Amino acid sequence: MNRTTTTPSADVEERLSRELNIWLCTLRRDGSPHLTPVWFVHLSATFWVGCGSRSVKARNVANDPRVSLALEGGDAPVVAEGAAHVHRGDFPAPVVEAFVRKYDGWDVGRQVGPDGERVLLEIPVRRWLLAGTAQ
């Protein structure tokens, strides 16, 4: 897969549907990276991540939407980048349903905690940097 393809191979798609965590890298105001593992779903070339509205990642994305994502494990790396958009309020039903299926009934839209109301980060893949092959 080259660096600009937005459709991953079938084996990468399978991993994206199966693996529970992905590393999300956002940028702080000073430009330094903030890296954290998150739950996610990947639908139609778009990553979706739920987080608190006052979380570091949500604040970072509101300031600078550029993000990178990487699956765990370095034997067959999967790394993508894109620009995140923050959804507040009603979340797309197919995305909520995908989280429920993947995470044993977890409702991404109902969680509220110390990081404020739940928001949903929509991250369309701009480009795949690595898609299952180390370089």
Coordinates of C-alpha atoms in Angstrom, one line a residue:
M1 CA 0.0 0.0 0.0
N2 CA 1.4 3.4 -0.9
R3 CA 1.4 6.5 1.3
T4 CA -1.7 8.1 -0.2
T5 CA -4.1 5.1 -0.4
T6 CA -7.2 5.5 1.6
T7 CA -8.4 1.9 1.4
P8 CA -6.4 -0.6 3.5
S9 CA -5.9 -4.2 2.5
A10 CA -8.3 -6.9 3.8
D11 CA -5.9 -8.1 6.4
V12 CA -5.5 -4.5 7.8
E13 CA -9.3 -4.0 7.8
E14 CA -9.6 -7.3 9.7
R15 CA -7.1 -6.1 12.3
L16 CA -8.9 -2.7 12.6
S17 CA -12.2 -4.6 13.3
R18 CA -10.6 -7.0 15.8
E19 CA -8.0 -5.0 17.8
L20 CA -9.3 -3.2 20.8
N21 CA -6.8 -0.4 21.2
I22 CA -5.1 2.1 19.0
W23 CA -2.6 4.8 19.9
L24 CA -3.8 8.3 19.2
C25 CA -1.3 11.2 18.9
T26 CA -2.6 14.7 19.2
L27 CA -0.7 18.0 19.4
R28 CA -0.5 20.2 22.5
R29 CA -0.6 24.0 22.1
D30 CA 3.2 24.1 22.3
G31 CA 3.4 21.6 19.4
S32 CA 4.6 18.7 21.6
P33 CA 2.9 15.3 21.1
H34 CA 0.3 13.8 23.4
L35 CA 0.1 10.0 22.9
T36 CA -2.6 7.8 24.5
P37 CA -4.2 4.4 23.8
V38 CA -7.9 4.6 23.1
W39 CA -10.8 2.5 22.1
F40 CA -11.9 3.0 18.5
V41 CA -13.9 1.8 15.5
H42 CA -13.0 2.1 11.9
L43 CA -15.8 2.5 9.4
S44 CA -15.6 3.6 5.7
A45 CA -12.0 4.9 5.9
T46 CA -12.7 6.9 9.1
F47 CA -11.6 6.3 12.7
W48 CA -14.0 7.1 15.5
V49 CA -12.8 7.7 19.1
G50 CA -14.9 8.5 22.1
C51 CA -13.5 10.7 24.9
G52 CA -14.4 13.3 27.5
S53 CA -15.1 16.8 26.3
R54 CA -12.5 18.2 28.8
S55 CA -9.9 15.5 28.1
V56 CA -6.4 16.5 26.9
K57 CA -7.0 14.8 23.5
A58 CA -10.3 16.7 23.0
R59 CA -8.8 20.0 24.0
N60 CA -5.8 19.4 21.7
V61 CA -8.0 18.5 18.7
A62 CA -10.0 21.6 19.2
N63 CA -6.8 23.7 19.0
D64 CA -5.1 21.6 16.2
P65 CA -7.0 18.8 14.4
R66 CA -4.0 17.0 13.0
V67 CA -3.6 13.5 14.5
S68 CA -1.8 10.2 13.9
L69 CA -3.1 6.8 14.9
A70 CA -1.1 3.5 15.3
L71 CA -2.1 0.0 16.1
E72 CA -0.2 -1.7 18.9
G73 CA 2.6 -4.0 18.0
G74 CA 5.5 -3.4 15.7
D75 CA 5.7 -6.6 13.7
A76 CA 3.0 -5.5 11.2
P77 CA 2.7 -1.7 11.8
V78 CA -0.5 0.1 10.9
V79 CA -0.1 3.9 11.1
A80 CA -2.5 6.6 9.6
E81 CA -2.9 10.3 9.9
G82 CA -5.8 12.6 9.4
A83 CA -7.6 15.7 10.8
A84 CA -10.1 15.1 13.6
H85 CA -13.5 16.7 13.9
V86 CA -15.3 16.8 17.3
H87 CA -18.9 15.7 17.5
R88 CA -21.0 16.8 20.4
G89 CA -24.6 15.7 21.2
D90 CA -26.2 13.1 18.9
F91 CA -23.7 10.6 17.5
P92 CA -24.2 8.7 14.3
A93 CA -26.2 5.6 15.0
P94 CA -23.9 3.3 12.9
V95 CA -20.9 4.4 14.9
V96 CA -22.6 3.9 18.3
E97 CA -23.7 0.5 17.2
A98 CA -20.2 -0.4 16.1
F99 CA -18.8 0.5 19.5
V100 CA -21.6 -1.6 21.2
R101 CA -20.7 -4.6 19.1
K102 CA -16.9 -4.2 19.4
Y103 CA -16.8 -3.4 23.2
D104 CA -19.4 -5.8 24.6
G105 CA -22.3 -3.4 24.9
W106 CA -20.3 -0.2 25.8
D107 CA -22.4 2.8 24.7
V108 CA -20.0 5.6 23.6
G109 CA -22.7 8.2 23.8
R110 CA -23.8 7.6 27.4
Q111 CA -20.6 7.9 29.4
V112 CA -20.1 11.0 31.4
G113 CA -17.3 11.4 34.0
P114 CA -14.5 13.6 35.3
D115 CA -13.5 14.6 31.8
G116 CA -17.0 16.0 31.1
E117 CA -19.6 15.0 28.6
R118 CA -18.6 12.4 26.0
V119 CA -17.6 13.7 22.6
L120 CA -16.8 11.7 19.5
L121 CA -13.7 12.3 17.4
E122 CA -14.2 11.7 13.7
I123 CA -10.9 11.1 11.9
P124 CA -11.1 10.5 8.2
V125 CA -7.8 8.9 7.0
R126 CA -5.8 11.4 5.0
R127 CA -3.1 8.9 4.3
W128 CA -1.7 5.6 5.5
L129 CA 1.9 5.8 6.6
L130 CA 2.4 2.1 7.2
A131 CA -0.2 -0.5 6.5
G132 CA 1.0 -3.8 7.8
T133 CA 4.6 -3.8 6.6
A134 CA 7.6 -2.4 8.4
Q135 CA 9.8 -0.1 6.3

